[in-house]
mmCIF file with all atom_site columns, C-alpha atoms in Angstrom:
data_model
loop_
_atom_site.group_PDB
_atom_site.id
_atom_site.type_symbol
_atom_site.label_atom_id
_atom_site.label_alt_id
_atom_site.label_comp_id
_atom_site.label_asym_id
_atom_site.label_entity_id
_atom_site.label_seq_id
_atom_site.pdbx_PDB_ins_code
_atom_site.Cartn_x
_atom_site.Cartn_y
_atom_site.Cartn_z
_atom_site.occupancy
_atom_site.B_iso_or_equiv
_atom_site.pdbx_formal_charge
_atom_site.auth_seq_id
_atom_site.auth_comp_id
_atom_site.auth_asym_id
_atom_site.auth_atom_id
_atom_site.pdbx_PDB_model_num
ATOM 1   C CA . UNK A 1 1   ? -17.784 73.229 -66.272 1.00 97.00 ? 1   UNK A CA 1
ATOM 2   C CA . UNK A 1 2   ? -19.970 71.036 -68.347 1.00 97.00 ? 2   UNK A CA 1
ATOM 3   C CA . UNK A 1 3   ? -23.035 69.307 -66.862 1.00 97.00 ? 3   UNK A CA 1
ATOM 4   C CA . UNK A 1 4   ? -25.130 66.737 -69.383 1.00 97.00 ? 4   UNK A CA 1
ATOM 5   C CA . UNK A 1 5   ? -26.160 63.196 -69.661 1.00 97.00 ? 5   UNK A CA 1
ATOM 6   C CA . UNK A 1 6   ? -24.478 60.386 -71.706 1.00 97.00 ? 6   UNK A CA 1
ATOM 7   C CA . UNK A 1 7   ? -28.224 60.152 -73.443 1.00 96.00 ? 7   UNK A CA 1
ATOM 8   C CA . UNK A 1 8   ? -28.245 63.226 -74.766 1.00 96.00 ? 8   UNK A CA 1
ATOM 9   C CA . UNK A 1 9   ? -24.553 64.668 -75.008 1.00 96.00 ? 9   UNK A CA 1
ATOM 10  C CA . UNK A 1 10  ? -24.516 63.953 -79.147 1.00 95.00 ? 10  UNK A CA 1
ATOM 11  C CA . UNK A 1 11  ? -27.061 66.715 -79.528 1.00 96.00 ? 11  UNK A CA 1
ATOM 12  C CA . UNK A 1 12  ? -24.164 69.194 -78.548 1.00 93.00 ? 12  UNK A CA 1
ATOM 13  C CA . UNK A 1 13  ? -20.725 67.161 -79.657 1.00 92.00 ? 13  UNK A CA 1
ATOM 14  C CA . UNK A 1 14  ? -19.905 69.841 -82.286 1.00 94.00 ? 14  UNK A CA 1
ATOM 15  C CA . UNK A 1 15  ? -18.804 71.757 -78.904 1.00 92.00 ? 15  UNK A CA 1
ATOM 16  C CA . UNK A 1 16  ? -16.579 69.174 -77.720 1.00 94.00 ? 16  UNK A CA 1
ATOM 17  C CA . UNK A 1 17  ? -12.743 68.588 -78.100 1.00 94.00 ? 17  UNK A CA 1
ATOM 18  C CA . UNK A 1 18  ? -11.480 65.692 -79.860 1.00 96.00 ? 18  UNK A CA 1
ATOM 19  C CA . UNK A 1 19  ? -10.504 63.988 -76.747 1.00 97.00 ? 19  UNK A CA 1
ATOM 20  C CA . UNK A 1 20  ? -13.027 64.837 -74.618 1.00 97.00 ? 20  UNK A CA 1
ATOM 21  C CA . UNK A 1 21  ? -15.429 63.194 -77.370 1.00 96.00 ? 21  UNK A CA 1
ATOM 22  C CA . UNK A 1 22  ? -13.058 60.298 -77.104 1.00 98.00 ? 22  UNK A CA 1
ATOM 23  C CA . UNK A 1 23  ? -14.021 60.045 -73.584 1.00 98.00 ? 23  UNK A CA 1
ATOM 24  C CA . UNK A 1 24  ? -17.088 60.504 -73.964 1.00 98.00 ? 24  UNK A CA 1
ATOM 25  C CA . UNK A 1 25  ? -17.728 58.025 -76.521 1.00 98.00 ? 25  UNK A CA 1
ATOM 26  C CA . UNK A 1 26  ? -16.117 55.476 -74.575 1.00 97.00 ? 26  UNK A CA 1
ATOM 27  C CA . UNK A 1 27  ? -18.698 55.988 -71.781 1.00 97.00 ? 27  UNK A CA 1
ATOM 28  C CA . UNK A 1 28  ? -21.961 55.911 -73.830 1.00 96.00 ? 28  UNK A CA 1
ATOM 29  C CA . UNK A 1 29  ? -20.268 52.229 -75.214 1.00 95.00 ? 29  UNK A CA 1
ATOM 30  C CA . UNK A 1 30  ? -19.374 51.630 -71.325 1.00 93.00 ? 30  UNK A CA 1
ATOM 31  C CA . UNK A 1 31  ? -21.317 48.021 -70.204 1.00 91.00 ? 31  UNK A CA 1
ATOM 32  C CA . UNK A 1 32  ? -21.470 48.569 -66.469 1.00 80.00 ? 32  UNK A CA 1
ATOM 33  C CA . UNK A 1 33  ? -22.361 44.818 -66.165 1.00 81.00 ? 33  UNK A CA 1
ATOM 34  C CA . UNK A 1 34  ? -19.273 43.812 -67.481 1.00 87.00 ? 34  UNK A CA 1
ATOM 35  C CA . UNK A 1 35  ? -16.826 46.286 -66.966 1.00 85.00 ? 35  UNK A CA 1
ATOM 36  C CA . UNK A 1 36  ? -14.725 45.677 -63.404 1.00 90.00 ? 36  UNK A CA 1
ATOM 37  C CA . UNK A 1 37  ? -14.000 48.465 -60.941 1.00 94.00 ? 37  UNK A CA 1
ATOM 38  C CA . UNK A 1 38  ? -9.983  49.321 -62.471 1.00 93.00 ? 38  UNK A CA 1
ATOM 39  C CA . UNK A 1 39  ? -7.728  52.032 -63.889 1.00 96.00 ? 39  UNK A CA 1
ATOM 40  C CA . UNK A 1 40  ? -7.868  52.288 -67.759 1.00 96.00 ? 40  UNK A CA 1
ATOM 41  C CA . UNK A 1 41  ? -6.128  54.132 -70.774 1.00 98.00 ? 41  UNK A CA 1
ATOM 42  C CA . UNK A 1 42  ? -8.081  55.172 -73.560 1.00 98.00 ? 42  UNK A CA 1
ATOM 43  C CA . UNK A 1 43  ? -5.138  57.204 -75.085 1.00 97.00 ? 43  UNK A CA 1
ATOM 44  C CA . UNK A 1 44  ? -1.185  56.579 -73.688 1.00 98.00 ? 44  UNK A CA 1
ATOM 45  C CA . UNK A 1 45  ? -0.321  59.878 -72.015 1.00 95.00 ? 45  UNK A CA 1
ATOM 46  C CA . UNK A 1 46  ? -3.359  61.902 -72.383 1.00 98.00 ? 46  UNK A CA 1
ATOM 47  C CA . UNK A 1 47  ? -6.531  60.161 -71.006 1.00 99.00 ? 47  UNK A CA 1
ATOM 48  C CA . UNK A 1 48  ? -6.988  57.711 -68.502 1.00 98.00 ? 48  UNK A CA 1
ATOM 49  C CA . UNK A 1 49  ? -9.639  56.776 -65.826 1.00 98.00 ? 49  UNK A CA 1
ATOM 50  C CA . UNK A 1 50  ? -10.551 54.210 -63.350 1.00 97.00 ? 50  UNK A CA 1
ATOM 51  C CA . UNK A 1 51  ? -14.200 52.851 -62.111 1.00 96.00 ? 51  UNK A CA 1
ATOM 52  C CA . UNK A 1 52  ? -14.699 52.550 -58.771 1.00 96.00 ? 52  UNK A CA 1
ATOM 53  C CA . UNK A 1 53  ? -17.646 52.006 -56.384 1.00 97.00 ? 53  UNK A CA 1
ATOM 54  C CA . UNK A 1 54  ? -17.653 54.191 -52.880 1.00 97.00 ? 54  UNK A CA 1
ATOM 55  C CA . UNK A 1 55  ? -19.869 55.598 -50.467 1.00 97.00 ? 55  UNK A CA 1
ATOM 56  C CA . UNK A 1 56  ? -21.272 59.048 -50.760 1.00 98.00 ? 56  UNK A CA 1
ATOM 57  C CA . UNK A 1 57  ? -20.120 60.925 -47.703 1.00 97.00 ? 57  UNK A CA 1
ATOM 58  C CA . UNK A 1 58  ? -21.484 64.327 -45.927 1.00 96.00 ? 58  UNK A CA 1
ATOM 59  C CA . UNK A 1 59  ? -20.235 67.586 -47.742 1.00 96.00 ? 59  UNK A CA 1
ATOM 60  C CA . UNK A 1 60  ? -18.215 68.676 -45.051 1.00 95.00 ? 60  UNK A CA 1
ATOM 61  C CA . UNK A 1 61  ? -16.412 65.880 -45.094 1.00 96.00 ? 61  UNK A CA 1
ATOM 62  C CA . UNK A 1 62  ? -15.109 65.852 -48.556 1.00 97.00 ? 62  UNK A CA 1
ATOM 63  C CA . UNK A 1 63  ? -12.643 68.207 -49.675 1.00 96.00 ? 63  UNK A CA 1
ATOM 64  C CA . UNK A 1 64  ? -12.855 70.648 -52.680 1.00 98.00 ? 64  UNK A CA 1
ATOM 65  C CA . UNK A 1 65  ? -10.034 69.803 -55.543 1.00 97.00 ? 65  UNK A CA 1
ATOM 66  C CA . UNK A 1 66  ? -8.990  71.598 -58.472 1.00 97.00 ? 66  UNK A CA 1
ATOM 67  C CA . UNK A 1 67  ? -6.144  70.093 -61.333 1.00 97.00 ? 67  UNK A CA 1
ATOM 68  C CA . UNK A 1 68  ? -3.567  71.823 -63.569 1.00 95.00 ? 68  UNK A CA 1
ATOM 69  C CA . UNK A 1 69  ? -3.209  69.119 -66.253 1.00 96.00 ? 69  UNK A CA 1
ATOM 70  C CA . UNK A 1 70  ? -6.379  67.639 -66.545 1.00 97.00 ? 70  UNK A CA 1
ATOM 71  C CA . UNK A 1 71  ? -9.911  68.220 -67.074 1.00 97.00 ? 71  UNK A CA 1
ATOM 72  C CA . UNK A 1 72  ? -12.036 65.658 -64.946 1.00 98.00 ? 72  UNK A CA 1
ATOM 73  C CA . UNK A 1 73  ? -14.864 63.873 -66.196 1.00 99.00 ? 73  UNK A CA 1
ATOM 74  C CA . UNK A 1 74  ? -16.817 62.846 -63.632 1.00 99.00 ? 74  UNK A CA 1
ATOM 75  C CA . UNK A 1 75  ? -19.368 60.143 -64.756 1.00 98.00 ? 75  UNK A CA 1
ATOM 76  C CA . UNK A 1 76  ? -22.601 58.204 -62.979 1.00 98.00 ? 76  UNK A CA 1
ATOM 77  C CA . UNK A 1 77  ? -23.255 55.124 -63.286 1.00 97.00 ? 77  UNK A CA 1
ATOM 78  C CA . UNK A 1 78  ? -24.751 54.093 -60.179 1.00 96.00 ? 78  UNK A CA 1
ATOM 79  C CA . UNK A 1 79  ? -26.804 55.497 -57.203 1.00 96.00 ? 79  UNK A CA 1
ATOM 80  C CA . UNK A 1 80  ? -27.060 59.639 -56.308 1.00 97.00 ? 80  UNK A CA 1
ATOM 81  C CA . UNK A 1 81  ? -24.029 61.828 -56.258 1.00 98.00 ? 81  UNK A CA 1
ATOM 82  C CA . UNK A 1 82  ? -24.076 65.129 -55.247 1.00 98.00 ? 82  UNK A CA 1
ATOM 83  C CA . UNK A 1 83  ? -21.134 67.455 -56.914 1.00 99.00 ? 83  UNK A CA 1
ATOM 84  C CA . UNK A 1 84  ? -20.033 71.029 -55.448 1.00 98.00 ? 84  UNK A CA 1
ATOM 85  C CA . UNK A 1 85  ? -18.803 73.180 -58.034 1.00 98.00 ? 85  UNK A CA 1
ATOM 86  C CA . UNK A 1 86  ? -17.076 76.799 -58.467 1.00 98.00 ? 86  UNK A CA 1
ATOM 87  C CA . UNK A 1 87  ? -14.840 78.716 -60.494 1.00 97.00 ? 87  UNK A CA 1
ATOM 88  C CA . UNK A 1 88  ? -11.416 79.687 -58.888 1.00 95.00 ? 88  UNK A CA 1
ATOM 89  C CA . UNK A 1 89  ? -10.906 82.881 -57.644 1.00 92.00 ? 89  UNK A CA 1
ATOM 90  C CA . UNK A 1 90  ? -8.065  85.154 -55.512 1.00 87.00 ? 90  UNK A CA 1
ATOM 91  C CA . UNK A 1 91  ? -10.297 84.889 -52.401 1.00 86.00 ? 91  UNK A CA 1
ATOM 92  C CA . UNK A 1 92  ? -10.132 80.827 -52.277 1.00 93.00 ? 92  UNK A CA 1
ATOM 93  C CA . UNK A 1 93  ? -7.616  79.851 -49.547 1.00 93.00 ? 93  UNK A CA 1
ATOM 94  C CA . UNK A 1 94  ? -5.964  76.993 -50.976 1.00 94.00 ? 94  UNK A CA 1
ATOM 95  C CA . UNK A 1 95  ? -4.667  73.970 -48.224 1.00 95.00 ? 95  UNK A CA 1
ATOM 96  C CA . UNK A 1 96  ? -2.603  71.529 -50.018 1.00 94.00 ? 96  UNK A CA 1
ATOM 97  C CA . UNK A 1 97  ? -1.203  72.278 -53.154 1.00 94.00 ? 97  UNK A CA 1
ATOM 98  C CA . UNK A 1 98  ? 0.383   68.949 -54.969 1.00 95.00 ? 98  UNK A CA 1
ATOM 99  C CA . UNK A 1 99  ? -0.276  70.441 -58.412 1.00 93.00 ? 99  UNK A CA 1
ATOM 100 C CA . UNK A 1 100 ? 3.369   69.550 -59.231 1.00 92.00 ? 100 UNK A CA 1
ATOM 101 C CA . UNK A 1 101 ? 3.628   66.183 -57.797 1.00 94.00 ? 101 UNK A CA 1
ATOM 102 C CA . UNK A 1 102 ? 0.323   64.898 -58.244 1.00 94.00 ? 102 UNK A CA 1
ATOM 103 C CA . UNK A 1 103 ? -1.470  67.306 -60.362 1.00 95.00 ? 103 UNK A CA 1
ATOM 104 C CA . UNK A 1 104 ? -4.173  67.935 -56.948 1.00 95.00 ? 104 UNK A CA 1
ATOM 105 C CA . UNK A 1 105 ? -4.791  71.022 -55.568 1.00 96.00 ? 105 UNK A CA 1
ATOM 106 C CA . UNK A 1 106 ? -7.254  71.051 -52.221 1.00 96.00 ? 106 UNK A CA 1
ATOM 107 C CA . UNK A 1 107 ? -9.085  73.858 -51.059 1.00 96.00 ? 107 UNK A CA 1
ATOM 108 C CA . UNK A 1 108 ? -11.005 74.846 -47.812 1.00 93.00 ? 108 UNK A CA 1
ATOM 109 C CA . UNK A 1 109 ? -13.835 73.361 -46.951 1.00 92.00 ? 109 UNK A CA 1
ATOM 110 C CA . UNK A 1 110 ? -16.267 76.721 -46.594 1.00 92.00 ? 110 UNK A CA 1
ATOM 111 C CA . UNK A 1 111 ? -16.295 78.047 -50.350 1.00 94.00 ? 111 UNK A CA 1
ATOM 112 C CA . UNK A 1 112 ? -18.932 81.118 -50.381 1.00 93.00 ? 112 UNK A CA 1
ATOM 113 C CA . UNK A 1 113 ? -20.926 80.526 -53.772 1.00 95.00 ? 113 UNK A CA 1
ATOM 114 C CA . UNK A 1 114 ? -20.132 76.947 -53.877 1.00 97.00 ? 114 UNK A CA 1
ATOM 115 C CA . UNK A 1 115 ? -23.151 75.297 -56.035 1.00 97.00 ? 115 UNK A CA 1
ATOM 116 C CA . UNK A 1 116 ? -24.198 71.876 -56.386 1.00 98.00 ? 116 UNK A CA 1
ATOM 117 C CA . UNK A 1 117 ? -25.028 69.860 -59.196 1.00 98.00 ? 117 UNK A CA 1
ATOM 118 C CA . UNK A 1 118 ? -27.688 66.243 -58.516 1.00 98.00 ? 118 UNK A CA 1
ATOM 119 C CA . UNK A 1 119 ? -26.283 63.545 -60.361 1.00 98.00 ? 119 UNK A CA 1
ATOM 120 C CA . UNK A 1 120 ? -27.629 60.585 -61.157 1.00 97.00 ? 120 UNK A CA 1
ATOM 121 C CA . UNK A 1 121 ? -27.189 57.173 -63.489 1.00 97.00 ? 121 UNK A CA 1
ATOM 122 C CA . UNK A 1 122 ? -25.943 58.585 -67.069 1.00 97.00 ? 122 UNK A CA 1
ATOM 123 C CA . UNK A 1 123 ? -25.421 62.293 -65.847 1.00 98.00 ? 123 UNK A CA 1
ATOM 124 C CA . UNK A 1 124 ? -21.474 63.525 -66.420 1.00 98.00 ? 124 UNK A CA 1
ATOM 125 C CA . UNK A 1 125 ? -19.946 66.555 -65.127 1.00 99.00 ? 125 UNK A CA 1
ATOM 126 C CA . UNK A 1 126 ? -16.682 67.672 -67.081 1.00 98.00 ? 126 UNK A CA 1
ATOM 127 C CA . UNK A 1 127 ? -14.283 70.020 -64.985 1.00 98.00 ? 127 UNK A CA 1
ATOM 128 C CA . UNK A 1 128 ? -11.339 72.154 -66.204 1.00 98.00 ? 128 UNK A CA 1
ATOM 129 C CA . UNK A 1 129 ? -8.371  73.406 -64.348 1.00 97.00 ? 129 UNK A CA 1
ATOM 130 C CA . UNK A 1 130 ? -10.649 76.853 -63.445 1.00 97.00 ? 130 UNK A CA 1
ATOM 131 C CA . UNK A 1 131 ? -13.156 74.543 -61.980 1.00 98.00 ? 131 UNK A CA 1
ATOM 132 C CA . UNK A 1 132 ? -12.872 73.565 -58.150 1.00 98.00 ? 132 UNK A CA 1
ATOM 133 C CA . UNK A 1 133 ? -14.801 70.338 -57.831 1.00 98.00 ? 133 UNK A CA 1
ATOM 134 C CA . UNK A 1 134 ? -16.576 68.382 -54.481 1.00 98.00 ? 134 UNK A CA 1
ATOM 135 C CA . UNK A 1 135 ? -17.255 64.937 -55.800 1.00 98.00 ? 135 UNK A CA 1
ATOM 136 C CA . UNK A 1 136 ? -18.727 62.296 -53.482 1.00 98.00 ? 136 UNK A CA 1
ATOM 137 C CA . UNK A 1 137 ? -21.256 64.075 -51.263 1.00 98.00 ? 137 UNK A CA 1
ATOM 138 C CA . UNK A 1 138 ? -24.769 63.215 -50.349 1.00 97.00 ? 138 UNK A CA 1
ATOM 139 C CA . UNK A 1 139 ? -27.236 63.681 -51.976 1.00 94.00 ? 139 UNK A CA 1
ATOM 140 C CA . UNK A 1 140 ? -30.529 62.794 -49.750 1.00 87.00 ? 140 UNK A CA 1
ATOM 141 C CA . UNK A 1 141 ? -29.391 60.214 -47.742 1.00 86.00 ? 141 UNK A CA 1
ATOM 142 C CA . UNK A 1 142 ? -25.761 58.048 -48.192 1.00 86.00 ? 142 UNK A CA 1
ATOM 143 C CA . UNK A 1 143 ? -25.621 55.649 -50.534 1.00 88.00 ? 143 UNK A CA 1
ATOM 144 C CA . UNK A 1 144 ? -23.164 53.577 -52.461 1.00 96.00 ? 144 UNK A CA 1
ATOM 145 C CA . UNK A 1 145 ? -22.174 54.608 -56.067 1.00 97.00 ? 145 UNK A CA 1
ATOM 146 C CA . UNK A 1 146 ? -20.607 53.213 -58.766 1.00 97.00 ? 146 UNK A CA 1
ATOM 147 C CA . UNK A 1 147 ? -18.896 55.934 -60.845 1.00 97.00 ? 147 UNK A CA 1
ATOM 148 C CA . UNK A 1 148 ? -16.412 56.508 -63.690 1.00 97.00 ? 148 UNK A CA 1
ATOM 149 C CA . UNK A 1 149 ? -13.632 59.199 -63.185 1.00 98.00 ? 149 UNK A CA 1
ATOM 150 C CA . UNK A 1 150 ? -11.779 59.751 -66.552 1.00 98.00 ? 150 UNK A CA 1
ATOM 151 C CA . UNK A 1 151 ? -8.681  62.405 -67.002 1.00 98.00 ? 151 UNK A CA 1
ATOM 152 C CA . UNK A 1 152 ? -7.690  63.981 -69.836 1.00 98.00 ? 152 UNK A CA 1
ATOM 153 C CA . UNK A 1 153 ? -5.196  66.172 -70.404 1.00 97.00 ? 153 UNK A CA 1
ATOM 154 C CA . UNK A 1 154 ? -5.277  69.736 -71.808 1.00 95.00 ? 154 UNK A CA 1
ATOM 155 C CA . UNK A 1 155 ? -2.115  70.709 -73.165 1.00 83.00 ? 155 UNK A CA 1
#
């Protein structure tokens, strides 16, 4: 798992894959006034996104996911998102597992160790198939956020 901001993520690109830097290019050159809530390709086959705005919800009521394919950039652009976040492990019960149709994997809800990162406007989280993920929660009180998702692959 990577956690930065779009502000300051050129101080450490030498780290970053050529895609990813793609990706993350395209956000810091993101116009949130201008750009619609929609699906997008940045590269046919290997990363895509959408923009979208929700609602945060309660952390109990969101559900912990994991991919196989695809690392997940999870961007702010609006609002306060908090993010649960741990590594996979053998002890993780796993609920639904759509890896093969849908590249999701969903995990119960009670994950001992589980941290959480604060996000807010310009902060990005990047996680990798190793990396459960709990976008969407709280963080204070609910609020509406606008957000960019973007996938990229990793084969």
């Amino acid at each position: 798992m990577i956690y930065s901001s779009i502000r300051t993520w050129r101080k450490e690109e030498q780290i970053y894959t050529e895609r990813l830097h793609k990706a993350l290019t395209f956000l810091e050159r993101l116009d949130p006034e201008t750009m619609e809530d929609e699906k997008f390709v940045l590269e046919e086959g290997t990363i895509f996104g959408f923009i979208t705005s929700v609602h945060t919800e309660e952390i109990e009521a969101r559900r912990p996911e994991s991919h196989g394919k695809h690392m997940d950039i999870q961007f702010l652009i609006e609002g306060r998102e908090k993010i649960g976040f741990i590594r996979k492990n053998h002890a993780i019960e796993i609920l639904t597992d759509e890896l093969k149709e849908k590249d999701n994997c969903f995990y119960r809800k009670d994950l001992d160790g589980e941290i959480f990162l604060d996000l807010k406007p310009g902060d990005f989280a990047v996680f990798f198939p190793e990396d459960i993920h709990r976008p969407q929660c709280i963080s204070g009180e609910d609020s509406a956020i606008r957000k960019c998702v973007i996938k990229i692959r990793v084969d």
